Coordinates of C-alpha atoms in Angstrom, one line a residue:
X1 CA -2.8 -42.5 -7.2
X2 CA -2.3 -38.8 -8.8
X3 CA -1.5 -36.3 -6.3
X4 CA -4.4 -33.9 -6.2
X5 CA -4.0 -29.5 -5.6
X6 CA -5.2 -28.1 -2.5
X7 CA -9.1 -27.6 -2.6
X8 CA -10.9 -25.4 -0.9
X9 CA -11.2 -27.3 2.4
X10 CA -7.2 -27.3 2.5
X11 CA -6.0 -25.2 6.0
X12 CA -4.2 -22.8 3.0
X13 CA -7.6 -21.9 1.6
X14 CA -9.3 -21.3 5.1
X15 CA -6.4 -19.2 5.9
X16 CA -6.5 -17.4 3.0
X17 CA -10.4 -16.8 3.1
X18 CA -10.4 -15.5 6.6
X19 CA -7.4 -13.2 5.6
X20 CA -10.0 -11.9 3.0
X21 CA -12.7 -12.0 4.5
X22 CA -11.9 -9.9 7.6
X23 CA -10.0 -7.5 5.0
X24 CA -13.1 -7.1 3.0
X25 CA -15.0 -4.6 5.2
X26 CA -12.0 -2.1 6.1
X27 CA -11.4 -1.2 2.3
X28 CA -15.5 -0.6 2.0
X29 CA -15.6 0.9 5.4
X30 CA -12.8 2.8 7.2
X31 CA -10.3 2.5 4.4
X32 CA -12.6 4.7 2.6
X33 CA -13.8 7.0 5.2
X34 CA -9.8 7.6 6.5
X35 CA -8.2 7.6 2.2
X36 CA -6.2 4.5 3.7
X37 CA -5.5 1.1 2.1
X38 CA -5.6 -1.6 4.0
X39 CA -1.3 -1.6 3.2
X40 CA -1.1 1.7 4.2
X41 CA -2.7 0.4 7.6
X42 CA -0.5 -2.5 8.0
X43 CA 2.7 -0.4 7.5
X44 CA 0.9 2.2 10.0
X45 CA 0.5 -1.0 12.6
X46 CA 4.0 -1.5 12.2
X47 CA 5.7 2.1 12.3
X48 CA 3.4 2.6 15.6
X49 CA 4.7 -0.5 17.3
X50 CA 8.0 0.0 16.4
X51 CA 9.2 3.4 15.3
X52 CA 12.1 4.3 13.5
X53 CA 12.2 1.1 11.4
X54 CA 13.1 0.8 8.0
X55 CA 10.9 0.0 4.9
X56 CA 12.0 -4.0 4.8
X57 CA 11.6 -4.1 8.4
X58 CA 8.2 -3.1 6.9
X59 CA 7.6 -5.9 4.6
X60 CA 9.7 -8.3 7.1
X61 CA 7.0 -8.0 9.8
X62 CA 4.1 -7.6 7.7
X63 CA 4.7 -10.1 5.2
X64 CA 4.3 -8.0 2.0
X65 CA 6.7 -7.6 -0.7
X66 CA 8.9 -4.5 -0.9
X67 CA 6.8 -3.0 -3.4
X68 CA 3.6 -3.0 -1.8
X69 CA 5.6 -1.3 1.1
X70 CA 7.3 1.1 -0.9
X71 CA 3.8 1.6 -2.5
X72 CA 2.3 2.4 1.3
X73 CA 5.4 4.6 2.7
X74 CA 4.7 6.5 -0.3
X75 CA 1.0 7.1 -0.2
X76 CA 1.6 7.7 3.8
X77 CA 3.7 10.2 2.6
X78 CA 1.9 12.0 0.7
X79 CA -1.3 12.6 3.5
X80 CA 1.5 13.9 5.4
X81 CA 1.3 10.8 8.1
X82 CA 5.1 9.5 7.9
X83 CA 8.1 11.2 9.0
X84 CA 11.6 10.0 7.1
X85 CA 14.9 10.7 9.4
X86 CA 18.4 9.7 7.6
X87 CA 19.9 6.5 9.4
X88 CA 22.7 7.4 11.0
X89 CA 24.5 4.0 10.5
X90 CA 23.5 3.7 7.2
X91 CA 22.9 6.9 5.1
X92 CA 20.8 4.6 1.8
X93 CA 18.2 3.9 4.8
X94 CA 15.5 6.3 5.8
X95 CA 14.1 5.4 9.3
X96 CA 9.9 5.9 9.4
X97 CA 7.8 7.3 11.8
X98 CA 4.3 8.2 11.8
X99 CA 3.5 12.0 11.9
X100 CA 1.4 13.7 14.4
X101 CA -1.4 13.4 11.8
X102 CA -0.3 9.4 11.0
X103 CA -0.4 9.0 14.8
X104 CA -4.2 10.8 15.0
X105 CA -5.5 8.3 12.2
X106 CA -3.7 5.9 13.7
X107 CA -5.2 5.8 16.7
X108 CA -8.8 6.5 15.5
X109 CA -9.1 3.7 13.1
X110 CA -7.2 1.1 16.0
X111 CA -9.9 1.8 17.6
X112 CA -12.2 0.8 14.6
X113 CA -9.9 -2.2 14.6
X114 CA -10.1 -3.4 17.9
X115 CA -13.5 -4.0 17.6
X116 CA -13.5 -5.1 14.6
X117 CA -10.9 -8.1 16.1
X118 CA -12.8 -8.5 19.2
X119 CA -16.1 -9.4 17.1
X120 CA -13.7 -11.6 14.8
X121 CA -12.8 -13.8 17.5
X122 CA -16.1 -13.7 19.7
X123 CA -16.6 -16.8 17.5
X124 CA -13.6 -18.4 20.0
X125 CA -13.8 -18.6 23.4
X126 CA -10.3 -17.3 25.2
X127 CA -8.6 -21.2 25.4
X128 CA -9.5 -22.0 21.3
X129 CA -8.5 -17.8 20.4
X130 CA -5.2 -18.7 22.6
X131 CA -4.4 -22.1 20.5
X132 CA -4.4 -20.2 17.3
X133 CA -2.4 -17.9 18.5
X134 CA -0.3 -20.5 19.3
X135 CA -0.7 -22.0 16.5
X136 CA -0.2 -19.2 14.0
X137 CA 3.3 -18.2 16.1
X138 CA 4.7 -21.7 15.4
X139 CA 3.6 -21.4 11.3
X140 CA 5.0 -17.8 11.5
X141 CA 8.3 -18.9 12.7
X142 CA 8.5 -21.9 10.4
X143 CA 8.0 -19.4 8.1
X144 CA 10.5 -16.9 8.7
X145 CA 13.1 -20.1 8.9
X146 CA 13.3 -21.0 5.1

C-alpha cells in the first residue's frame, strides 16, 4: 500500500490552522493599530519574560529562525521599544530589553492578548485546556531534543 502525505485532518495541519487562525486577527487588528508584527510581538513576549537575553535566545524560545528575529529586534528598534546593552561575557552579543516605550506597548496589547487567549480557550473547559497544555510541553520538549 503507498504511503500517503498528511491531509488536512492530520494533528500537523490542525496545529498549523489554529496557529493561523488565532494569528489572523492580531495582524488586522492590534498589529495594525500598535505598527507591530505579530514577530515583533513574539520577540516583545520574550524580552518581557526574560530580559537581557540574546537574539537566539529569541528564536530558541519562540521557534522562529534567526532571521525573522533579527528582522523583529530590528523593527523594535527602530519604534524605539528595545534597548541593546554589550554582553559582558561575550562582547559579539548584544543583550535586549524592552524600552520604557516597548514596555507601554507591551503591556497594552497583553492585555489585548489575554483576552484574546481566554476567548480562544473558552472552547475548553480548565481539565481538557490543562491536557493540551500538557500535551503541547511534551511535543515541545521532543522538539527541542533532536
Amino acid at each position: 500500500m503507498a504511503e500517503t502525505l498528511p491531509v488536512d485532518s492530520s494533528l500537523f495541519f490542525k496545529l498549523v490552522r489554529v496557529v493561523n487562525l488565532t494569528a489572523r486577527p492580531f495582524s488586522e487588528t492590534v498589529g495594525k493599530d500598535n505598527e507591530l508584527s505579530l514577530n515583533e510581538w513574539r520577540a516583545m513576549v520574550v524580552l518581557a519574560s526574560h530580559p537581557g537575553v540574546a537574539a537566539a535566545e529569541i528564536a530558541e524560545a519562540t521557534g522562529l529562525d534567526k532571521m525573522a528575529v533579527s528582522r523583529a529586534i530590528a523593527g523594535l528598534d527602530r519604534a524605539g521599544r528595545l534597548r541593546r546593552e554589550p554582553d559582558p561575557n561575550d562582547q559579539r552579543r548584544s543583550l535586549l530589553f524592552l524600552s520604557a516605550q516597548g514596555q507601554r506597548v507591551f503591556t497594552r496589547v497583553g492585555r489585548t492578548a489575554k483576552r484574546r487567549e481566554a476567548e480562544l480557550f473558552s472552547a475548553l473547559g480548565p481539565t481538557d485546556a490543562e491536557l493540551l497544555n500538557a500535551a503541547l510541553d511534551k511535543l515541545l520538549l521532543g522538539l527541542r531534543a533532536r
